[in-house]
PDB file of C-alpha atoms in Angstrom:
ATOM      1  CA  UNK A   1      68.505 368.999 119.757  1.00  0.00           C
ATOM      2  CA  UNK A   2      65.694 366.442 119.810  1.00  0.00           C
ATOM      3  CA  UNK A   3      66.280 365.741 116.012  1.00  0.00           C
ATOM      4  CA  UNK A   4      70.170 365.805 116.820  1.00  0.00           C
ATOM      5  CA  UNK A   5      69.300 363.141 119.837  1.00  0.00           C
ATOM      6  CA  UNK A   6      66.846 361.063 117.632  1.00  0.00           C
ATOM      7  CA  UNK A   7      69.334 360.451 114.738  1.00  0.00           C
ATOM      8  CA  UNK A   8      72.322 359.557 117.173  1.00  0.00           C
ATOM      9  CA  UNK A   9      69.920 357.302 118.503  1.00  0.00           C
ATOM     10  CA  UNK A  10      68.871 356.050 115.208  1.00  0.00           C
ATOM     11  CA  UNK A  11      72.720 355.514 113.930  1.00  0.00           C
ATOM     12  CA  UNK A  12      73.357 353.606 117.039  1.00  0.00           C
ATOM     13  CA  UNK A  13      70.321 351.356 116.373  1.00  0.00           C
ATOM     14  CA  UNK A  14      71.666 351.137 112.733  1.00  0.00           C
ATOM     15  CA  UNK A  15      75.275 350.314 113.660  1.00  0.00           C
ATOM     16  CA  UNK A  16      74.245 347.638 116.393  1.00  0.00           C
ATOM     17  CA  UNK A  17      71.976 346.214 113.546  1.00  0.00           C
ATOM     18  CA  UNK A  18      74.694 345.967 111.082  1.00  0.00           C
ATOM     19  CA  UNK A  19      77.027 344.621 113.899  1.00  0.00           C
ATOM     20  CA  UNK A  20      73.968 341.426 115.027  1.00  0.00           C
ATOM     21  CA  UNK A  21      74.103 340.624 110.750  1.00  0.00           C
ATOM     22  CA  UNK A  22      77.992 340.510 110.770  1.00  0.00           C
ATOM     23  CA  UNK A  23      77.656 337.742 114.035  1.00  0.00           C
ATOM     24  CA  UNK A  24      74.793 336.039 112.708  1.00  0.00           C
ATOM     25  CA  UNK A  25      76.981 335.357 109.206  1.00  0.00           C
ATOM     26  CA  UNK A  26      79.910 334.351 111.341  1.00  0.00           C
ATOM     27  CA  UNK A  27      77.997 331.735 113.268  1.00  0.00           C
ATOM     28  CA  UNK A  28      75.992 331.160 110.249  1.00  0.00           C
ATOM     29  CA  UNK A  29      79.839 330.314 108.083  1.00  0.00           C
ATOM     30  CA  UNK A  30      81.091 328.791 111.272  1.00  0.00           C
ATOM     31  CA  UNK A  31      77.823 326.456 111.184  1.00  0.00           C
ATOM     32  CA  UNK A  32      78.336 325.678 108.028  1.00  0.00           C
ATOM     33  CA  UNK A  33      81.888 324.696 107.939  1.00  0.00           C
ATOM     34  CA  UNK A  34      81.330 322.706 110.681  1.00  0.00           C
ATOM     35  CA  UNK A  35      78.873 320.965 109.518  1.00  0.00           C
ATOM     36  CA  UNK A  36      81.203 320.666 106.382  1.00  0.00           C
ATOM     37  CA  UNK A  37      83.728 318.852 109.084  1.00  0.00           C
ATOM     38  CA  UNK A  38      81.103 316.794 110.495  1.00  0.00           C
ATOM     39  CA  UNK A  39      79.600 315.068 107.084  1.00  0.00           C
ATOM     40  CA  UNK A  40      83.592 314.775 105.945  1.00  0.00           C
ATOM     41  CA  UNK A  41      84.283 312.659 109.242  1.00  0.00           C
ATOM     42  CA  UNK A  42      81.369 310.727 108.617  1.00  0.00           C
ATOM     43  CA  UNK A  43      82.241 310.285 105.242  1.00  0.00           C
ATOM     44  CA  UNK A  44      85.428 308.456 106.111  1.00  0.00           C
ATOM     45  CA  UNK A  45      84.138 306.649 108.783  1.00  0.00           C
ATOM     46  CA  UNK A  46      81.481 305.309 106.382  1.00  0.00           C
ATOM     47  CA  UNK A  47      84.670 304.923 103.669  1.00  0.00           C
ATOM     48  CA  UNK A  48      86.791 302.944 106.063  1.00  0.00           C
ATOM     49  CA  UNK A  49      83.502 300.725 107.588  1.00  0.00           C
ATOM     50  CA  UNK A  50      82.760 299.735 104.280  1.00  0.00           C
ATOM     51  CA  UNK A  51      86.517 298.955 103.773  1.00  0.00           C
ATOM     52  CA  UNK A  52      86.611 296.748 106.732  1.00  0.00           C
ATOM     53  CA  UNK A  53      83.522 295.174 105.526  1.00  0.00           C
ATOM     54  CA  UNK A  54      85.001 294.281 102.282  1.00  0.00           C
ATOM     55  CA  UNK A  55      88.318 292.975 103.869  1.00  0.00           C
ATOM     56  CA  UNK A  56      86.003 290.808 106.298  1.00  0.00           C
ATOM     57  CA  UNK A  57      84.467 289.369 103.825  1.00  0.00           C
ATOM     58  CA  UNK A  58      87.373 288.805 101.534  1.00  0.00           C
ATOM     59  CA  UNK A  59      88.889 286.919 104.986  1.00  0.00           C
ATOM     60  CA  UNK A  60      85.442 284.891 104.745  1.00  0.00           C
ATOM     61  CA  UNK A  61      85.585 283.627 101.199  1.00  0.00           C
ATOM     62  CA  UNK A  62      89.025 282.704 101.755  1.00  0.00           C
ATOM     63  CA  UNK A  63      88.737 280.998 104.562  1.00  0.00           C
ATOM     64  CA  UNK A  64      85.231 279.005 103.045  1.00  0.00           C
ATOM     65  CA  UNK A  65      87.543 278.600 100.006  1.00  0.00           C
ATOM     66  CA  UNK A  66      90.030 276.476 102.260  1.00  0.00           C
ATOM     67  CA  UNK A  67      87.583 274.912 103.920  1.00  0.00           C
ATOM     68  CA  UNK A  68      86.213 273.591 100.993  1.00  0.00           C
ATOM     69  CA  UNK A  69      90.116 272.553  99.533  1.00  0.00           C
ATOM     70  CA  UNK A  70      90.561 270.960 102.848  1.00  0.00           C
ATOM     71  CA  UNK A  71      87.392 268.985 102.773  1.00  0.00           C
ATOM     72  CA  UNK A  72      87.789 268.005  98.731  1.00  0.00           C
ATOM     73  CA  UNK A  73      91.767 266.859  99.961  1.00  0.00           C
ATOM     74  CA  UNK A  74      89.925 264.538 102.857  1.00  0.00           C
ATOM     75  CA  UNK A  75      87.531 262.758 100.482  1.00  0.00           C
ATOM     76  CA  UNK A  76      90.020 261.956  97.656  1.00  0.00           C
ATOM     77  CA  UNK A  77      92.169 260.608 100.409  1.00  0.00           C
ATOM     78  CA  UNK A  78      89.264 258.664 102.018  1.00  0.00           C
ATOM     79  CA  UNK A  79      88.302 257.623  98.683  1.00  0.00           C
ATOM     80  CA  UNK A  80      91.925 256.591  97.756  1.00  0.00           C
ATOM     81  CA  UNK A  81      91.968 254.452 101.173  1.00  0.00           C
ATOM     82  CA  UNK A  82      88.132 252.931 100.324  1.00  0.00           C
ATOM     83  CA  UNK A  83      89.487 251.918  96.921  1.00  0.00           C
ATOM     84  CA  UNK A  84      92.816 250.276  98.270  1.00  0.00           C
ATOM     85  CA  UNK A  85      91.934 247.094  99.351  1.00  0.00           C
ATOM     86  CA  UNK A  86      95.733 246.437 101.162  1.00  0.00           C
ATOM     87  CA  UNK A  87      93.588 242.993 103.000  1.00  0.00           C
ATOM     88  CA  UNK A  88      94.311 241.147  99.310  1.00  0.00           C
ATOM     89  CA  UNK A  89      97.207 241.916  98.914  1.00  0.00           C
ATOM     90  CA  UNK A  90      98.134 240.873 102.168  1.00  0.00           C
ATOM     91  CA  UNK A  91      96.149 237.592 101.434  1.00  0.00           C
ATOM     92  CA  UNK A  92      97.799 237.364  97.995  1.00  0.00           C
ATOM     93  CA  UNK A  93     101.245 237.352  99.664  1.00  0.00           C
ATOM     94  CA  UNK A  94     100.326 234.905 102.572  1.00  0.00           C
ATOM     95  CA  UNK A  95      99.659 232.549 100.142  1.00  0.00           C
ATOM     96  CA  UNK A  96     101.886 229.949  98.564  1.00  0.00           C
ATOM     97  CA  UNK A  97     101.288 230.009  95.141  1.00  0.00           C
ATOM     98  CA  UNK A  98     102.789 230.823  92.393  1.00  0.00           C
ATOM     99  CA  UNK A  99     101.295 234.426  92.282  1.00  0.00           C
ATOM    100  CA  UNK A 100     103.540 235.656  95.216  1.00  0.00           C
ATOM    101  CA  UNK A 101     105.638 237.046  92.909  1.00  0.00           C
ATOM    102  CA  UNK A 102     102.962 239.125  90.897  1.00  0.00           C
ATOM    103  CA  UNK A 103     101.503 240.059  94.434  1.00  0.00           C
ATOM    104  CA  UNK A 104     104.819 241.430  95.536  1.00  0.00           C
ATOM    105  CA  UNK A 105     104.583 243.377  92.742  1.00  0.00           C
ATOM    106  CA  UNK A 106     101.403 244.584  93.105  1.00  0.00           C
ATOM    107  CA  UNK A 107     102.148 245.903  96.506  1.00  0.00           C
ATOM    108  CA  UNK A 108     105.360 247.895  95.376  1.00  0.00           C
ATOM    109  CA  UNK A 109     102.983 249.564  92.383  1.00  0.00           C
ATOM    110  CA  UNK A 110     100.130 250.128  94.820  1.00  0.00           C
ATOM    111  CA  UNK A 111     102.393 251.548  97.566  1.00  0.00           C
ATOM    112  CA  UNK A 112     102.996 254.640  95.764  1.00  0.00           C
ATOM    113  CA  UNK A 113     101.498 257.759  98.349  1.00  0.00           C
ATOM    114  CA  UNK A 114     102.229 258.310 102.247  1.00  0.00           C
ATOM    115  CA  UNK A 115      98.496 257.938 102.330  1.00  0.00           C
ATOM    116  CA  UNK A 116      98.383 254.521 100.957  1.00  0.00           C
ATOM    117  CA  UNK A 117     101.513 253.216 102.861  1.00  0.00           C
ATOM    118  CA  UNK A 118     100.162 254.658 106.313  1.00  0.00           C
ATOM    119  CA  UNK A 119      96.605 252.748 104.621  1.00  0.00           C
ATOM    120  CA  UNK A 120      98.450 249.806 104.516  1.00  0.00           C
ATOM    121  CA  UNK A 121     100.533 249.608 107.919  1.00  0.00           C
ATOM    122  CA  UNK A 122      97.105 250.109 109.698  1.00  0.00           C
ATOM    123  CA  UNK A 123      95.480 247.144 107.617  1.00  0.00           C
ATOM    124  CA  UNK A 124      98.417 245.029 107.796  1.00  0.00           C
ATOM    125  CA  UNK A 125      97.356 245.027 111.891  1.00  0.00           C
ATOM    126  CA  UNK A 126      93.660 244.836 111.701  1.00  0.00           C
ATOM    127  CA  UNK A 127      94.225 242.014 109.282  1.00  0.00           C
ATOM    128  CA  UNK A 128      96.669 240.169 112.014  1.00  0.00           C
ATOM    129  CA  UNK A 129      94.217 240.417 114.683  1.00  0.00           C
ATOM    130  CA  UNK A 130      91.298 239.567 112.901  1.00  0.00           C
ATOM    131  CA  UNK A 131      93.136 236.494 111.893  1.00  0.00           C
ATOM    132  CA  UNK A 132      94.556 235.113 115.418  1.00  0.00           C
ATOM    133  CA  UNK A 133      95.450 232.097 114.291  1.00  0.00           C
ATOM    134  CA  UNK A 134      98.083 233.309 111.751  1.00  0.00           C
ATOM    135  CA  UNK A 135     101.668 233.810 113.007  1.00  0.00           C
ATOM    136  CA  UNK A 136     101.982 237.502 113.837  1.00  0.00           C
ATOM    137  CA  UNK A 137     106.053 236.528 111.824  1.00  0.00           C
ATOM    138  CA  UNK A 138     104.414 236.783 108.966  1.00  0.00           C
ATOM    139  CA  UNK A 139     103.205 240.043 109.297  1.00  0.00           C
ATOM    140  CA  UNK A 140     106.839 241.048 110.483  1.00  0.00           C
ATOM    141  CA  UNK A 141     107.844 239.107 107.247  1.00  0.00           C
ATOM    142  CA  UNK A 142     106.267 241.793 105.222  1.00  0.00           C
ATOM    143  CA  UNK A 143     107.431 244.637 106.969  1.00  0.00           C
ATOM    144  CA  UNK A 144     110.937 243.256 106.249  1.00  0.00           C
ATOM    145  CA  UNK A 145     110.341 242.569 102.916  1.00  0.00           C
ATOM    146  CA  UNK A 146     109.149 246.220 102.039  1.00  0.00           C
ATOM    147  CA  UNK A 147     110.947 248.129 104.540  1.00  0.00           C
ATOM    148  CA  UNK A 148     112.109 250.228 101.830  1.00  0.00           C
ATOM    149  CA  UNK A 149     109.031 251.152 101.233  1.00  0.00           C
ATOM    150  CA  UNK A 150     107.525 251.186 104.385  1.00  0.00           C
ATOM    151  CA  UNK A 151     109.269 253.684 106.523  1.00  0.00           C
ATOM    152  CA  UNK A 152     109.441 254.147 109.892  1.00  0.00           C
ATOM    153  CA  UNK A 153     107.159 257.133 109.914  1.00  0.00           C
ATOM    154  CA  UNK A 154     104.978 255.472 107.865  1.00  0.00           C
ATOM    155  CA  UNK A 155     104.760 252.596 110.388  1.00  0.00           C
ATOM    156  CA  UNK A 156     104.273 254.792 113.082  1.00  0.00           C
ATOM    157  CA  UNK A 157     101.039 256.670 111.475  1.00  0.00           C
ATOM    158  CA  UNK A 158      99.510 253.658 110.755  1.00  0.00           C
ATOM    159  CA  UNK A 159      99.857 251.851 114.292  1.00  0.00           C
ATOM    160  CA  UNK A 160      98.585 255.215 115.812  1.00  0.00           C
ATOM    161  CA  UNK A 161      95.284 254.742 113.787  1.00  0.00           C
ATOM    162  CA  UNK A 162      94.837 251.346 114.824  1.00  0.00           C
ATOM    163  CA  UNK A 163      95.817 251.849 118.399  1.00  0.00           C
ATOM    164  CA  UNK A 164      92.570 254.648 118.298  1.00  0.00           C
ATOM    165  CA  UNK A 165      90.488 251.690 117.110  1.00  0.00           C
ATOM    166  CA  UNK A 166      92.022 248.807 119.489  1.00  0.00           C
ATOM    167  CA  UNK A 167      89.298 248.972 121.979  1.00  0.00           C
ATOM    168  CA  UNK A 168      86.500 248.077 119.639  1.00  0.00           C
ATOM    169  CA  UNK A 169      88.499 245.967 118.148  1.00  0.00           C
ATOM    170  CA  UNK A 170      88.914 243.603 121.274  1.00  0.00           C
ATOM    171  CA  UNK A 171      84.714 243.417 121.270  1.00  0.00           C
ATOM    172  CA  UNK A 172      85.422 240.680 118.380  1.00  0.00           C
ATOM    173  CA  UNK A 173      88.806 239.777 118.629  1.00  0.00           C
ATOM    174  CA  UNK A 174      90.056 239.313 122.635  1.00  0.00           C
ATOM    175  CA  UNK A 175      93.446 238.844 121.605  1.00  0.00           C
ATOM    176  CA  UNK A 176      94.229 241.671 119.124  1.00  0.00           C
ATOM    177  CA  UNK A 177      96.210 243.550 121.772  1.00  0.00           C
ATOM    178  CA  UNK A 178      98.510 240.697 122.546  1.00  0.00           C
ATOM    179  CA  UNK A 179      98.720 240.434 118.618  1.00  0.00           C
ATOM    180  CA  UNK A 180      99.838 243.888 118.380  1.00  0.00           C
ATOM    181  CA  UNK A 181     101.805 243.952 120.990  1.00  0.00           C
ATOM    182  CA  UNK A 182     103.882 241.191 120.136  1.00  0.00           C
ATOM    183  CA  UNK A 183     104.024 242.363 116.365  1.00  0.00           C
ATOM    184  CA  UNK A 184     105.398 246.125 117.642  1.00  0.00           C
ATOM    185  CA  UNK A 185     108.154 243.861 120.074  1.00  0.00           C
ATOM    186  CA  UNK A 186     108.982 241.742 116.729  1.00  0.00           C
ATOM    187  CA  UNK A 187     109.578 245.110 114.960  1.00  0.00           C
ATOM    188  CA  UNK A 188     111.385 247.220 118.051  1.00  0.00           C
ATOM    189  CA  UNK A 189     114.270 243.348 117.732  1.00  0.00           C
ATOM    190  CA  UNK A 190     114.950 243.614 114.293  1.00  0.00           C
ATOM    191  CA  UNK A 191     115.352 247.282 114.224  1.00  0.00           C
ATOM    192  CA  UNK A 192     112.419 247.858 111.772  1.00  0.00           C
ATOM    193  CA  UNK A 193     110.794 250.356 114.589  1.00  0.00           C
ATOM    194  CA  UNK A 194     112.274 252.484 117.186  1.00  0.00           C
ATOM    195  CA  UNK A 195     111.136 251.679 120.699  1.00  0.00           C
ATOM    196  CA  UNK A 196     111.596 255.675 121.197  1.00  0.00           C
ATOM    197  CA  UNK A 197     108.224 256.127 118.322  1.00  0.00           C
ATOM    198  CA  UNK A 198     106.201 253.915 121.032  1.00  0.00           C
ATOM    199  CA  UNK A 199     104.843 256.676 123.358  1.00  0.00           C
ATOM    200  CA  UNK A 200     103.861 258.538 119.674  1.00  0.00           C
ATOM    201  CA  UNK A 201     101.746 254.978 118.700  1.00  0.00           C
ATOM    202  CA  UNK A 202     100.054 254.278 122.074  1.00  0.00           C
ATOM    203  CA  UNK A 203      99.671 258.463 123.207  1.00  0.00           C
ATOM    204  CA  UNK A 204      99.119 258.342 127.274  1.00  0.00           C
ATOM    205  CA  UNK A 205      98.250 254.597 127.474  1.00  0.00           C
ATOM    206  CA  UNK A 206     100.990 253.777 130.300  1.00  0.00           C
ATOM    207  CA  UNK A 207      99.367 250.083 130.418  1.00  0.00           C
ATOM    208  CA  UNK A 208     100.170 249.058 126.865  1.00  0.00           C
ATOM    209  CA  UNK A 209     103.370 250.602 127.232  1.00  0.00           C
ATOM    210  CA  UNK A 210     103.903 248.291 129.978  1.00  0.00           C
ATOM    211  CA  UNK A 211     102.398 244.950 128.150  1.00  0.00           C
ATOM    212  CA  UNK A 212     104.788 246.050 124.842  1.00  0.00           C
ATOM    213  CA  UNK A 213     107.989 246.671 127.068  1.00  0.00           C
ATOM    214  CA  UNK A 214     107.176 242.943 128.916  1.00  0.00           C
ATOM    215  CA  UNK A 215     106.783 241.100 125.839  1.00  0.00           C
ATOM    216  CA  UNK A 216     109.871 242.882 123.999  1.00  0.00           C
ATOM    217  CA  UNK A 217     111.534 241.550 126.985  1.00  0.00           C
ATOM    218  CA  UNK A 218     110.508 238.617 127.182  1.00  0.00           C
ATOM    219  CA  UNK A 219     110.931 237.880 123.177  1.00  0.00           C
ATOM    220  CA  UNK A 220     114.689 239.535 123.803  1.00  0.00           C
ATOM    221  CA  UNK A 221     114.871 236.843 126.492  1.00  0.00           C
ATOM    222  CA  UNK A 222     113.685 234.000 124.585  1.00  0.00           C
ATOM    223  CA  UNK A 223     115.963 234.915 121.748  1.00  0.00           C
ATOM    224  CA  UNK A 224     119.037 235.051 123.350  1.00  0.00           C
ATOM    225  CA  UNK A 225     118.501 231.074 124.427  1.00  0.00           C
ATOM    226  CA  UNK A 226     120.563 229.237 122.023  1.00  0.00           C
ATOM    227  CA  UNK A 227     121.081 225.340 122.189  1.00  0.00           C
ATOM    228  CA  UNK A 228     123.347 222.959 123.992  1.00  0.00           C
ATOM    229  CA  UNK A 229     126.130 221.452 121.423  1.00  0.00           C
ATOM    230  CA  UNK A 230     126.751 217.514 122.287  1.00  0.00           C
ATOM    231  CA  UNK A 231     130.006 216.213 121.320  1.00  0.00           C
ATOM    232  CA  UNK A 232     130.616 212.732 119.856  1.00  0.00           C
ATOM    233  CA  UNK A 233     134.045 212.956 119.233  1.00  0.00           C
ATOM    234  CA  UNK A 234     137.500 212.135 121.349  1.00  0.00           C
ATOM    235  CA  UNK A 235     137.687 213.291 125.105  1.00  0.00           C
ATOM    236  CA  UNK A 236     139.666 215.636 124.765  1.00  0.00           C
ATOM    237  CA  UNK A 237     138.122 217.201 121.635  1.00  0.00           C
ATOM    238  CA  UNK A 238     134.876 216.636 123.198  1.00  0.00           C
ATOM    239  CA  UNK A 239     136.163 218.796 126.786  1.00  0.00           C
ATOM    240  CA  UNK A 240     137.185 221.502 124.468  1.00  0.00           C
ATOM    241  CA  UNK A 241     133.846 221.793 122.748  1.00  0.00           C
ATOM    242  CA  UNK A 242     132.005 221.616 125.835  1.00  0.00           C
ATOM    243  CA  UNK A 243     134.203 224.689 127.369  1.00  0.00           C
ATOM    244  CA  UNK A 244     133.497 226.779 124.001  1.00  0.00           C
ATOM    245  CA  UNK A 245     129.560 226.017 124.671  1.00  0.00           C
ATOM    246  CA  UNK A 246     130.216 227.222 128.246  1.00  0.00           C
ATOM    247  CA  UNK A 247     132.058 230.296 126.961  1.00  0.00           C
ATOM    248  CA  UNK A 248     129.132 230.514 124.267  1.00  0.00           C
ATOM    249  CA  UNK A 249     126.331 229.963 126.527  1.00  0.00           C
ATOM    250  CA  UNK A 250     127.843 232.634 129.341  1.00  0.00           C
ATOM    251  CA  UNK A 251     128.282 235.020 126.165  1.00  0.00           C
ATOM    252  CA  UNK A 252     124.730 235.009 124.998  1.00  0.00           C
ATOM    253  CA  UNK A 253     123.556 234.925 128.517  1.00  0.00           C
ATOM    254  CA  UNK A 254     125.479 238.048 129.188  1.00  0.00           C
ATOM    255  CA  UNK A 255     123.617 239.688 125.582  1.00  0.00           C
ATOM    256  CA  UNK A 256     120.319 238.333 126.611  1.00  0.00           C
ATOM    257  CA  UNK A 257     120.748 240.292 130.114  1.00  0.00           C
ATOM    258  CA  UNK A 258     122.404 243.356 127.954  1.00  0.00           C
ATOM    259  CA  UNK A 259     119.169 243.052 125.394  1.00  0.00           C
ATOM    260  CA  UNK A 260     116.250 242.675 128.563  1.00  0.00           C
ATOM    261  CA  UNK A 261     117.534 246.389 130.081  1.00  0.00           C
ATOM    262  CA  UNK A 262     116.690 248.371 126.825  1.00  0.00           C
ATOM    263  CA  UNK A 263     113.268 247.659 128.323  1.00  0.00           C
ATOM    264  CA  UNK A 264     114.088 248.739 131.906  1.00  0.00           C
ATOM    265  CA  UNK A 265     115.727 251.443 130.208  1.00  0.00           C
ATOM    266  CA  UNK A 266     113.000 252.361 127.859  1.00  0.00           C
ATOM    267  CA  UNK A 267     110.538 252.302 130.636  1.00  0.00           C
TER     268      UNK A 267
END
């Protein structure tokens, strides 16, 4: 009975053993595989960090590489503008000699990039108020002359630099605004600039816009004066003249009052 007792007890110790070793290899393989799991997620998350890393810095160099194209395009345009010297040009036309012709010329072969033209429109103004004493028509002159080449656009970039300049420039030259002013009204009456580009030149500067809309009406003013017509003749031929210079005089009056509201308009 005791040996009976002892071996029951003994199988029972035996079969509990084997049954501990079948759990321990379970959690042993379930250890395993997850740590199997556990260095594949951390495989990808190392795969897909490096990834982003390499996409970053793709995004980088690109980016530098721009920078730099950007920077290279703003020196050769800087350097195109240092080497275009548009103030002899400007001289060379002024001029009366014989080389107006070749000057003319020069300009059309010289204008040949929006750079250069928008170059030029913002020299042609510093040169005009540096130079007070020259009429501002002149400049106007060569606006006409070209205004095939210079476009309107063109025009308008150029002002725009110079108007970000016009405050230093009136440390030397007190009357550049006035100048310009009366150059843009010049331009705005012969239809070589639209008065609608002149918020786009001056930005927020609500006094210039008021000095430029004055003088364009005063210049409209002025130009719509035209002069009395004496007649030498017969009586009656000179009473019938003198009625057509009434009807003349009332009918530019009437355009000069037409011409001095764009400005009231405009403002």
């Amino acid at each position: 009975i005791r040996s009976k007792n002892g071996f029951q007890q003994l199988s029972g110790r035996k079969q509990s053993d084997e049954g501990s070793d079948d759990e321990k290899e379970q959690e042993q393989e379930k250890e395993k595989s997850k740590s199997e799991e556990e260095e594949e997620e951390e495989q990808e998350q190392q795969e897909e960090q490096e990834e982003e890393q390499e996409e970053e810095q793709e995004e980088k160099e690109e980016e530098e590489k721009e920078e730099e194209e950007e920077k290279e395009e703003k020196e050769e345009v800087e350097e195109e503008n240092d080497s275009f010297n548009a103030e002899t040009l400007i001289r060379g036309f002024l001029s009366n000699d014989e080389s107006v012709e070749d000057t003319q010329e020069e300009i059309r072969k010289a204008l040949v990039s929006d750079n250069k033209i928008i170059e030029f429109s913002f020299q042609l103004c510093s040169y005009f108020a540096d130079h007070e004493k020259l009429d501002i028509l002149q400049a106007v002159e060569i606006v006409e002359k070209f205004s095939d080449v210079l476009k309107k656009e063109h025009l308008v970039a150029g002002f725009e630099k110079f108007v970000s300049i016009l405050e230093d420039i009136l440390i030397d030259s007190p009357k550049a605004n006035k100048i310009f002013f009366l150059f843009l009204a010049h331009l705005i009456s012969k239809n070589l600039l639209d008065i609608t580009s002149l918020p786009e030149i001056i930005k927020s500067s609500e006094t210039y816009l008021v000095e430029i809309l004055k003088t364009l009406a005063s210049l409209e003013k002025l130009e719509s004066k035209v002069p009395t017509v004496v007649s030498t003749g017969k009586s009656g031929d000179g009473e019938s003249k003198k009625k057509k210079n009434k009807k003349g005089k009332s009918k530019n009056e009437d355009e000069g009052e037409q011409k001095s509201s764009t400005a009231t308009t405009a403002t």
